[in-house]
Coordinates of C-alpha atoms and ligand atoms in Angstrom, one line a residue:
X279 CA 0.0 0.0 0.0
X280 CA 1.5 3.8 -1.1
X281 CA 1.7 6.1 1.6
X282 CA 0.9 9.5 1.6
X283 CA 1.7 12.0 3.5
X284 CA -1.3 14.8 5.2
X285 CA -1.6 17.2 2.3
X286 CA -1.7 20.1 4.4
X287 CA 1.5 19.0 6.2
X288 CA 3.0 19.0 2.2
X289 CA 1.3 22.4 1.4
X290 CA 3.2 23.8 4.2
X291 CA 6.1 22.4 3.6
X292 CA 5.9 23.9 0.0
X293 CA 4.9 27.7 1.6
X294 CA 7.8 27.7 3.5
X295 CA 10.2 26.2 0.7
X296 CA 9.0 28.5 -1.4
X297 CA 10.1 31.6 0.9
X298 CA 13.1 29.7 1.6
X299 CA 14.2 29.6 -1.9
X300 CA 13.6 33.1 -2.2
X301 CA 16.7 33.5 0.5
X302 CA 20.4 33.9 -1.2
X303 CA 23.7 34.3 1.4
X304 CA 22.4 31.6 3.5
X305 CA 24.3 29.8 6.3
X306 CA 23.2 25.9 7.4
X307 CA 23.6 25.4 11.5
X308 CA 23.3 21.2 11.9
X309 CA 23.5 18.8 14.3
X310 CA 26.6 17.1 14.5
X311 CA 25.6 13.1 14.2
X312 CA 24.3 11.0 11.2
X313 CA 21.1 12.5 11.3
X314 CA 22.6 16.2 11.6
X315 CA 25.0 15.5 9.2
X316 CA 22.9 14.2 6.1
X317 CA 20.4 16.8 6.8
X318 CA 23.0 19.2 6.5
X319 CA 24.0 17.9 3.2
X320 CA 20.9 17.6 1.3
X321 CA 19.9 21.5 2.5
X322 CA 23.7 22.6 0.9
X323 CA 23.0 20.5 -2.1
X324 CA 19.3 21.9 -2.7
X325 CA 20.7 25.4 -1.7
X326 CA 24.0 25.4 -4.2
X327 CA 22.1 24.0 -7.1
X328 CA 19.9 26.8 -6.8
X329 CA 23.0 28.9 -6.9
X330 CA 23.1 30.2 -3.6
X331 CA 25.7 31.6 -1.9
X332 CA 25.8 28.6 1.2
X333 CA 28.3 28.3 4.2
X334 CA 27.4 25.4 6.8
X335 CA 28.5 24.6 10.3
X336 CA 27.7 21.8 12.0
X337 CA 27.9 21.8 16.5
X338 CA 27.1 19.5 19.4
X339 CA 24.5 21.2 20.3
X340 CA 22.5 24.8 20.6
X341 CA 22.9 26.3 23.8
X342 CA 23.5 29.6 25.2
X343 CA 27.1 29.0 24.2
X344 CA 27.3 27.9 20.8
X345 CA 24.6 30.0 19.7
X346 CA 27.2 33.1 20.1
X347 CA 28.8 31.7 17.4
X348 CA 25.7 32.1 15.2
X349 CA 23.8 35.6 16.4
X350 CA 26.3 37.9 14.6
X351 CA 25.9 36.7 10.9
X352 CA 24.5 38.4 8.8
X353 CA 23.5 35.5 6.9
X354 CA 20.4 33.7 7.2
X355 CA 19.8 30.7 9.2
X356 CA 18.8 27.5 8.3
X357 CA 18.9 25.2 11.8
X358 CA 18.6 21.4 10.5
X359 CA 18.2 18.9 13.4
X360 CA 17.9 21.5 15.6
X361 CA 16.0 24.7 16.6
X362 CA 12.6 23.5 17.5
X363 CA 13.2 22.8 21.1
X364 CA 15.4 26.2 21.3
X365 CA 13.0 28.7 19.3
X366 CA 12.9 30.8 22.4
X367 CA 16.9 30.7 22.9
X368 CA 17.0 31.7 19.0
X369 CA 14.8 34.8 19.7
X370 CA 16.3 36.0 22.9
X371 CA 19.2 36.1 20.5
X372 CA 17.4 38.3 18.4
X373 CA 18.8 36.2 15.2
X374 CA 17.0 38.0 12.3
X375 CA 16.2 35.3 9.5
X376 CA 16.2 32.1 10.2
X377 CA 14.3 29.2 9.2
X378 CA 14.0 25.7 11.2
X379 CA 13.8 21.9 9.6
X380 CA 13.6 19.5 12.6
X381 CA 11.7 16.8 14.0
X382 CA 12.4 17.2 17.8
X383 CA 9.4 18.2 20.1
X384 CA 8.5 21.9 19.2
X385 CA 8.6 24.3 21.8
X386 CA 6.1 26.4 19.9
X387 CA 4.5 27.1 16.5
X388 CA 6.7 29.9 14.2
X389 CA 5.8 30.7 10.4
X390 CA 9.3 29.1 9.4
X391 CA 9.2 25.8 11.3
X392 CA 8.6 22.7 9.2
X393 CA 8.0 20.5 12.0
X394 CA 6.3 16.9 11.8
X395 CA 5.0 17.0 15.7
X396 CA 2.1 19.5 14.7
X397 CA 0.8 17.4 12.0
X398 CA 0.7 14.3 14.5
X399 CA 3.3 12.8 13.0
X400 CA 6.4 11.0 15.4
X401 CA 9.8 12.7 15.0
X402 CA 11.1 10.2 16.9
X403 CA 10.0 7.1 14.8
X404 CA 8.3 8.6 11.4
X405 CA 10.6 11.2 10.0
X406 CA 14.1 12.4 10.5
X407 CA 15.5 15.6 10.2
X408 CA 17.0 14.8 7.1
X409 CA 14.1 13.2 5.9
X410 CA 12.6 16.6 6.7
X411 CA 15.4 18.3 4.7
X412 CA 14.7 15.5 2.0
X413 CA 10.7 16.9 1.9
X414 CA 12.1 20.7 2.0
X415 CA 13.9 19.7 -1.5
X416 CA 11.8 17.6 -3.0
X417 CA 9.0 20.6 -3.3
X418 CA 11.9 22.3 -5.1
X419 CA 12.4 19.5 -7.5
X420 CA 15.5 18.0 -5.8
X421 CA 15.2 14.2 -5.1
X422 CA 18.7 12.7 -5.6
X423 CA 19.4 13.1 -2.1
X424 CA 16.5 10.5 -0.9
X425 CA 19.4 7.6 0.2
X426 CA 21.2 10.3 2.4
X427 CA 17.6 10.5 4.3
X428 CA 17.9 6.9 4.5
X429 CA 21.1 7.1 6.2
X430 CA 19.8 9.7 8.8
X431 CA 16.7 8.1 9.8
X432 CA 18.5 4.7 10.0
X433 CA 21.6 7.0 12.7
X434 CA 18.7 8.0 14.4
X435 CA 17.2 4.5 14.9
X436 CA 14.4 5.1 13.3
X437 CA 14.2 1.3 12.0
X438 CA 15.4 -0.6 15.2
X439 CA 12.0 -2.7 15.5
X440 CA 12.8 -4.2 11.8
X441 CA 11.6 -1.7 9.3
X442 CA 11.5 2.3 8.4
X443 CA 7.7 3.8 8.5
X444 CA 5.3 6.3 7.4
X445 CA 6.9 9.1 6.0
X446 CA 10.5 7.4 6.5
X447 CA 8.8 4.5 3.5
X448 CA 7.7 7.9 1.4
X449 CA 11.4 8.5 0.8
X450 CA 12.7 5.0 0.9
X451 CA 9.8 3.9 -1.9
X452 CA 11.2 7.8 -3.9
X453 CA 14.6 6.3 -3.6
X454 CA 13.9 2.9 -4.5
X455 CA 12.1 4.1 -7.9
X456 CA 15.4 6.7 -8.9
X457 CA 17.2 3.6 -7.9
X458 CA 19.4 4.8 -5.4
X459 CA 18.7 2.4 -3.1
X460 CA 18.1 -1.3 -2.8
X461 CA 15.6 -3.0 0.2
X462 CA 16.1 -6.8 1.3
X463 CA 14.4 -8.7 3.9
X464 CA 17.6 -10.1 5.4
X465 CA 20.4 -10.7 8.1
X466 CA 20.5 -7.0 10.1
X467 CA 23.8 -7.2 11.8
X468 CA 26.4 -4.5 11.8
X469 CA 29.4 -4.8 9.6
X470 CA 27.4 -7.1 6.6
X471 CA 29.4 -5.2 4.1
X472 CA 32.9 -4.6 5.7
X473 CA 33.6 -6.8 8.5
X474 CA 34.7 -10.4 8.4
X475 CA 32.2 -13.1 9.5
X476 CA 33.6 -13.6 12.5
X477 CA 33.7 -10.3 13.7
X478 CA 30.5 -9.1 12.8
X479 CA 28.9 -12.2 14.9
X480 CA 31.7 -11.5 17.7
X481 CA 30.2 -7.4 18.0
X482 CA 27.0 -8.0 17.5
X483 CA 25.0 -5.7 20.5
X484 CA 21.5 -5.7 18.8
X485 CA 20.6 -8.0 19.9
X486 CA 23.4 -9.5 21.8
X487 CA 23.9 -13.1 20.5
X488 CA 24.3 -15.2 23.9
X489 CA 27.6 -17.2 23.4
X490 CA 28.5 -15.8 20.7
X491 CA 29.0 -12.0 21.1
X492 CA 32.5 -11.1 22.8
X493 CA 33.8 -14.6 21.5
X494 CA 35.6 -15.0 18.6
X495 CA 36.6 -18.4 18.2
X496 CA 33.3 -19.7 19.2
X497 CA 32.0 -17.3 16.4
X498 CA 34.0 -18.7 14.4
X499 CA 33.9 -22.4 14.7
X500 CA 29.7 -21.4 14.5
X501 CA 29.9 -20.1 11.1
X502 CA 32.4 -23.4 9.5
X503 CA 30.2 -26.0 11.6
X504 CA 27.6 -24.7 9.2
X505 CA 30.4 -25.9 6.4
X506 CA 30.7 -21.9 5.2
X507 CA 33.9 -21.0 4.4
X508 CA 35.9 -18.0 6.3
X509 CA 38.1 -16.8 3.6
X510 CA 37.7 -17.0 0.2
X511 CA 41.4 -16.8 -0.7
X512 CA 43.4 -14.8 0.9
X513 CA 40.5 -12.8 1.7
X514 CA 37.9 -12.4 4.8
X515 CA 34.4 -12.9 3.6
X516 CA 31.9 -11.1 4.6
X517 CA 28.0 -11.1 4.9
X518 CA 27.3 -9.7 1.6
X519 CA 30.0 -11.7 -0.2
X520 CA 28.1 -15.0 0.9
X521 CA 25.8 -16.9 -1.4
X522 CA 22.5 -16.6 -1.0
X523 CA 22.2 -19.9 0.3
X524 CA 24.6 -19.3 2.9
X525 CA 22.9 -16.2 4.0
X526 CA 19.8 -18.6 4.5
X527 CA 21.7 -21.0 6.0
X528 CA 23.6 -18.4 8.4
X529 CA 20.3 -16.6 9.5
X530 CA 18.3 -19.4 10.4
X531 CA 21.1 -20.9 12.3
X532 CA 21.3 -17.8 14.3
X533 CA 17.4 -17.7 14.5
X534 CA 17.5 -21.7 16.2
X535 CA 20.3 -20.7 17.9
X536 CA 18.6 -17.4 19.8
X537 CA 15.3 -19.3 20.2
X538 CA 17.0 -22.5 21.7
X539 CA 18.5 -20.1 24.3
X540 CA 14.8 -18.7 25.5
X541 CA 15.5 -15.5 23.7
X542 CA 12.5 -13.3 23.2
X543 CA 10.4 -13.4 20.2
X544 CA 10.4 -9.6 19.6
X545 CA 14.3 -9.6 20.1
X546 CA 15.0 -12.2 17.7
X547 CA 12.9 -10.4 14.9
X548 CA 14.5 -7.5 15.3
X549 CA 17.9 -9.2 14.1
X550 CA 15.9 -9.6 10.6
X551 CA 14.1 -7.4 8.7
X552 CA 15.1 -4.2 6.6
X553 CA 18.6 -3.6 5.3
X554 CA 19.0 -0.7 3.3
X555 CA 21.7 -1.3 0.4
X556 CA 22.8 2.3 -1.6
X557 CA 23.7 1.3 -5.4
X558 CA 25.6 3.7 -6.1
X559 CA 27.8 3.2 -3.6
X560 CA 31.0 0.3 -4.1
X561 CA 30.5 -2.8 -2.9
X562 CA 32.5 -4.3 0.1
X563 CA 32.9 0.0 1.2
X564 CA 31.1 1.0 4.6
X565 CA 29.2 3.6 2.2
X566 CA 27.2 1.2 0.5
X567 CA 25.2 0.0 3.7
X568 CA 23.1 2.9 5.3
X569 CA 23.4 1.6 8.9
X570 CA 27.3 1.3 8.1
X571 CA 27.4 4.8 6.5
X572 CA 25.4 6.0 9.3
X573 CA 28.3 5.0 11.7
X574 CA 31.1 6.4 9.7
X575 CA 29.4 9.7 9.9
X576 CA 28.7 9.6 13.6
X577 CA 32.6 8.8 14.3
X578 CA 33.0 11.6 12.5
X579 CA 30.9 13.7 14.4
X580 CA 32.3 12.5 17.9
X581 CA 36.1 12.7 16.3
X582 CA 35.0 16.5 15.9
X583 CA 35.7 17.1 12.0
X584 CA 31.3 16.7 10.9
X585 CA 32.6 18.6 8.2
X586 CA 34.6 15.6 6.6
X587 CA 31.2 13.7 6.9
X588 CA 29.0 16.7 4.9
X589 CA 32.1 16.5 2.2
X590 CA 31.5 12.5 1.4
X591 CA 27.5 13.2 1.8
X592 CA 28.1 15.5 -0.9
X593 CA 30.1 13.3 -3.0
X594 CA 33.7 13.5 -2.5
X595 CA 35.4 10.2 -3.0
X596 CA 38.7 11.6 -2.5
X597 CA 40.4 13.8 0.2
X598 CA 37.6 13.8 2.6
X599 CA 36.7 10.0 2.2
X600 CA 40.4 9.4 2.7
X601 CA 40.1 11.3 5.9
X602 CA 36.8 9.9 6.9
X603 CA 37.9 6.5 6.5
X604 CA 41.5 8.0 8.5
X605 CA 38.7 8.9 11.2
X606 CA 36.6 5.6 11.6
X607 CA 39.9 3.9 12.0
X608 CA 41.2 6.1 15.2
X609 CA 37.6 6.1 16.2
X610 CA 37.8 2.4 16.6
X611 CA 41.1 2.5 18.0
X612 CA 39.8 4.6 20.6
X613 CA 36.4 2.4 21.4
X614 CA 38.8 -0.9 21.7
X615 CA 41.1 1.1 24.0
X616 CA 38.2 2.4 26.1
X617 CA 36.9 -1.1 26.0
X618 CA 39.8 -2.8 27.3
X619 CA 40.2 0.2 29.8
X620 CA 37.0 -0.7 31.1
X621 CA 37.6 -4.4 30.9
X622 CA 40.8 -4.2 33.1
X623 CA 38.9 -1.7 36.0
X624 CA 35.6 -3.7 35.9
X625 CA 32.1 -2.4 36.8
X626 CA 30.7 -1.4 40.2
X627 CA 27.1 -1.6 41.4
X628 CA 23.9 -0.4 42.3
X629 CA 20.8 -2.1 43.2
X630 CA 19.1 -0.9 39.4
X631 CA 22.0 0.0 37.5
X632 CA 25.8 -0.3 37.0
X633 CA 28.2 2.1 36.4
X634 CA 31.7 2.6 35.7
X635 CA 34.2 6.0 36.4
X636 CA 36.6 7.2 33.4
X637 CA 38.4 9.3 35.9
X638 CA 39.7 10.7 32.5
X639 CA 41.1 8.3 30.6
X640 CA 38.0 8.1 28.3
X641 CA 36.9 11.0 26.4
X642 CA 33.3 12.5 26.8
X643 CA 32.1 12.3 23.2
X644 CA 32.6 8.6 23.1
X645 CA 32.3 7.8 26.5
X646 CA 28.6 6.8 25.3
X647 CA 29.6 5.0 22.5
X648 CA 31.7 2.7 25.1
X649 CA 29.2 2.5 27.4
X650 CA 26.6 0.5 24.7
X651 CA 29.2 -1.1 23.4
X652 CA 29.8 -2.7 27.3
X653 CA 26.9 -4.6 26.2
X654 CA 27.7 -5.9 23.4
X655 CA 31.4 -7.7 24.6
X656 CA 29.5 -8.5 27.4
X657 CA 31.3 -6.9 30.1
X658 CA 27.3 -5.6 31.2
X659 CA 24.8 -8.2 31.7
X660 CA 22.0 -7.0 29.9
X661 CA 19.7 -7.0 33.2
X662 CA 20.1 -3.4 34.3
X663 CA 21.1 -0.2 32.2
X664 CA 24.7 1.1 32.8
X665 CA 25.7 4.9 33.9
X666 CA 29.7 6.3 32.8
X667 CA 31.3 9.0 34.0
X668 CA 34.0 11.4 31.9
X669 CA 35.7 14.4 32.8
X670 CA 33.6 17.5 31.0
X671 CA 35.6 18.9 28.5
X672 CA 34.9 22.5 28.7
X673 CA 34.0 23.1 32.2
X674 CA 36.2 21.3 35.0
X675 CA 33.9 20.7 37.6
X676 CA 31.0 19.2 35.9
X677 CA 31.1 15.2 35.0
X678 CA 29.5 13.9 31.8
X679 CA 27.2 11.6 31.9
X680 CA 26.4 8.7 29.4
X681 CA 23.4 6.1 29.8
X682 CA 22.5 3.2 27.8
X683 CA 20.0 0.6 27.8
X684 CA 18.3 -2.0 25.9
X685 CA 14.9 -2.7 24.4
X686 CA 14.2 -5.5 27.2
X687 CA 14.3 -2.8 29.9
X688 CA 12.6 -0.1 27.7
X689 CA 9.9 -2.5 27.7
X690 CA 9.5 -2.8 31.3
X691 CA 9.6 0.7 32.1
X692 CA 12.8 2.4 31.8
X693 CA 13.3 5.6 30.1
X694 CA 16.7 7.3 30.4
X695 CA 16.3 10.0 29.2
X696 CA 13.2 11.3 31.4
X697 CA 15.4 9.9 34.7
X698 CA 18.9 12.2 33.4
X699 CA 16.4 15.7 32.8
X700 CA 14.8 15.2 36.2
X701 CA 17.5 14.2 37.9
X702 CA 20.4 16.1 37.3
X703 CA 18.2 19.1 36.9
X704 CA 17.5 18.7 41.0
X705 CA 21.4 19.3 40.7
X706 CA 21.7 22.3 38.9
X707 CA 22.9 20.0 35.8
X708 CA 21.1 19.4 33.0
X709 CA 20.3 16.1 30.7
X710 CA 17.6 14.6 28.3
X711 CA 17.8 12.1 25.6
X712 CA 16.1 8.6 24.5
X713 CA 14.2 5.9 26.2
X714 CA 17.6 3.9 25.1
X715 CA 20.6 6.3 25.0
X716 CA 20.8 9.4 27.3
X717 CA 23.2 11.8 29.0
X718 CA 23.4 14.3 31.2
X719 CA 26.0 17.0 32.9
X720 CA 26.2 17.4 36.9
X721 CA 28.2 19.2 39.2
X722 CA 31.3 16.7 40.3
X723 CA 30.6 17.0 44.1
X724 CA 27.1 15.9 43.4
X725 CA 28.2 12.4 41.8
X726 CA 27.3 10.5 44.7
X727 CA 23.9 11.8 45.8
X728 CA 23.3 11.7 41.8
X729 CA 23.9 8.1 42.0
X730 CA 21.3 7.8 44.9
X731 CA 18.6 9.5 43.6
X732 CA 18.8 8.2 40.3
X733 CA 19.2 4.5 41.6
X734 CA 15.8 5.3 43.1
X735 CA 14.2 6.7 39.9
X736 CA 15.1 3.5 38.1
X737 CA 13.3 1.2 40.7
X738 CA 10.4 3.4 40.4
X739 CA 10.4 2.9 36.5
X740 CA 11.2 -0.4 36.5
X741 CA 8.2 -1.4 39.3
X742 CA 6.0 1.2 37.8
X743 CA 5.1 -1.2 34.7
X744 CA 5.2 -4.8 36.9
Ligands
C5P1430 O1 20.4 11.4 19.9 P1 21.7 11.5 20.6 O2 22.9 12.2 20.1 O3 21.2 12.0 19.3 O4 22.0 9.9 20.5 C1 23.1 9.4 20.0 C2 23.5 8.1 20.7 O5 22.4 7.4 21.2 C3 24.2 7.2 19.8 O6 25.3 6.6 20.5 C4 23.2 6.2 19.4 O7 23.8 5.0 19.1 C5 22.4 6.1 20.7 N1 21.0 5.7 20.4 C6 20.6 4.4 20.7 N2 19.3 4.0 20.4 C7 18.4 4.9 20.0 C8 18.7 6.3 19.8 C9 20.1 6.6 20.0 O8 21.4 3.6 21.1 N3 17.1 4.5 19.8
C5P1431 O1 26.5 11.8 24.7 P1 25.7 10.6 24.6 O2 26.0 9.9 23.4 O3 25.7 9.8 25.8 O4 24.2 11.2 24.4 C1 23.1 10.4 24.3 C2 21.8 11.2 24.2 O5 21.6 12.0 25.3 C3 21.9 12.1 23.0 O6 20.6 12.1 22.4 C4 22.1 13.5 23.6 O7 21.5 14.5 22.8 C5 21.4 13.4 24.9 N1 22.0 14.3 25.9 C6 21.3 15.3 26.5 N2 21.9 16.1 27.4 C7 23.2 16.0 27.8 C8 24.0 15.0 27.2 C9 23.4 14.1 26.3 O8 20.1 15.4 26.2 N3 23.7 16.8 28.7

């Protein structure tokens, strides 16, 4: 069945296109993840074919501090994954022209806002920001950009029960007809395109495969008792250079293999479903899967050069895809060395949670990363959601705060996000974030009462749904 999206929700999105492109010296403030990143992208490709004069930046996040940064241009603005939750910030800031493209909970109506949330649709699971940004220049003409919104609604997480919806399918079905992108039923681990066998079984967090996951050998002596080969040559295979009746063969031995080990039903369907395959991209590269892509562009982000990750959006295979690729590679190096940090100190304690102290030696933008990654080598049982600590980067006396979870404890209860806000705000911190994946910022001296109080929360969250 063809979607379609509320026709007054299009109309607007037209109106304000329409003023938009009526804009020249424009400057493009984004989000600095996968979702940021690709929405940045598509609104400098719609806004330079229209021959524009475009500059872009791309921050952490809007705040009274990084908005300094922005007040004095005389440009105008075009927030992407951001500005709907800081409209009020943006006026007290008296920034002149700006338009915003988002999908986070509005804080209010404004005449340049495209904004899903007031046409009932989900930011959170319908539409990302780029897929916003996609909408924004499609009603100018511009659809070769539909994959990149692919890639930001998959960062986001916007298919983690098995499939993209609503108005995500809008602009996977546009990009499946320019044929830009491929969609299989199949195998939805990370690393089908550019990790061995082994290791993609070995890493595999969602869902964590029980005996498997953290262990290569085992992963390995798994994938040959089901007589398919490692190596082809010289060479490591991967998922997507298996036949097809290997990949049958490899999938429902994982499925038996979950469902011998009591694994829940929901959790084990969620390992199959959607993969999203771009053709234009080469085979065997990290571009060519969107969850893949989607990583590269988040490392990135948290390596602090975005920028790089806007260049390849945009098309460069050279320089920039050199240097992203450079990027991934240290951004690795720097998860296994903050994995085997925390492997060597081990995890302390609390009745609802566990938690683990950088003191440091783990920096705040991946600390995070880390932390759901704990989870995945199994260094975390999955029963409660783990809290880590990392020195702030600008600002001494405040500790950073990551949280992860997992879909078994979202469904009884938790939400992460909703415990950091309150929490650290009774603090004088502040926090927010997913269900899943949150963070927050508190004073240092206030780590242990912190620890206390959100202990508490978690019971209450936990018990509320029993
Ligand atoms: O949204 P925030 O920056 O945007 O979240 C980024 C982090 O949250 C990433 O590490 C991502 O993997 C994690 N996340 C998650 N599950 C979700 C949403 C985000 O693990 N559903
Ligand atoms: O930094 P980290 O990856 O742990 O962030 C996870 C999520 O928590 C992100 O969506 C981020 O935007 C949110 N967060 C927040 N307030 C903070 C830190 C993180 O809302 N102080």
């Amino acid at each position: 069945m063809k979607i379609e999206m509320n026709p007054e929700f299009w109309n607007e999105i037209c109106r304000i296109s329409k003023e938009l492109s009526k804009e020249d010296n424009l400057l493009v403030v984004s989000h600095h993840d996968a979702d940021g990143i690709t929405s940045c992208a598509i609104m400098v490709d719609l806004l330079t074919g229209l021959e524009k004069d475009t500059e872009f930046m791309t921050i952490k996040q809007l705040d009274s501090n990084t908005i300094k940064n922005i007040k004095d241009t005389d440009r105008t603005v075009v927030f992407t994954d951001m500005g709907s939750g800081q409209l009020s910030l943006i006026k007290e800031n008296k920034i002149k022209d700006f338009y915003i493209i988002d999908h986070h909970t509005p804080e209010a109506s404004h005449e340049k806002q495209i904004n899903p949330h007031f046409f009932g649709y989900d930011g959170g699971l319908e539409i990302s920001a780029s897929g916003m940004a996609y909408f924004v220049a499609k009603s100018l003409g511009n659809m070769k950009m539909a994959h990149l919104a692919i890639v930001g609604a998959v960062g986001d997480m916007q298919d983690s029960d098995g499939k993209l919806h609503s108005l995500n399918r809008i602009i996977m079905d546009d990009a499946i007809e320019q044929g830009l992108l491929k969609v299989r039923h199949d195998l939805r681990l990370f690393g089908r395109q550019s990790r061995p066998l082994t290791q993609m079984l070995a890493y595999a967090s969602d869902p964590i495969l029980p005996g498997l996951t953290g262990n290569e050998a085992a992963c390995a002596s798994f994938i040959q008792n089901l007589g398919i080969p490692l190596r082809e040559n010289e060479r490591w295979r991967t998922y997507v250079d298996l036949e097809f009746s290997e990949r049958k063969k490899l999938t429902t031995a994982l499925y038996i293999h979950l469902l011998d080990l009591n694994t829940k039903e929901f959790i084990i369907q969620g390992m199959i479903g959607e993969v999203y395959t771009l053709l234009n991209e080469e085979k065997g590269t990290e571009l060519r899967d969107a969850k893949e892509f989607a990583t590269l562009l988040n490392a990135c982000g948290r390596q602090g050069q975005p920028e790089v990750g806007v260049m390849v959006c945009l098309g460069d295979r050279e320089k920039n895809w050199r240097m992203a690729k450079n990027i991934l590679q240290k951004h690795r190096k720097m998860l296994r060395e903050g994995i085997e940090f925390l492997e060597k100190r081990g995890i302390e304690e609390m009745e609802n949670f566990y938690y683990f102290d950088s003191q440091g030696r783990i920096d705040e933008n991946i600390i995070g990363v880390i932390a759901g990654m704990a989870y995945g080598a199994r260094i975390i049982p999955p029963d409660r959601p783990i809290l880590a600590f990392a020195d702030d980067n600008d600002d001494p006396k405040m500790l950073k705060i990551s949280a992860r979870a997992n879909w078994s404890l979202i469904r009884k209860g938790l939400h992460l996000g909703n415990a950091l806000r309150e929490e650290s705000r009774k603090l004088d911190g502040d926090g927010g974030g997913h269900d899943i994946a949150a963070g927050a910022r508190i004073p240092k001296e206030c780590r242990d009462e912190f620890l206390k109080n959100i202990d508490r929360k978690f019971g209450e969250q936990l018990r509320r749904s029993v």
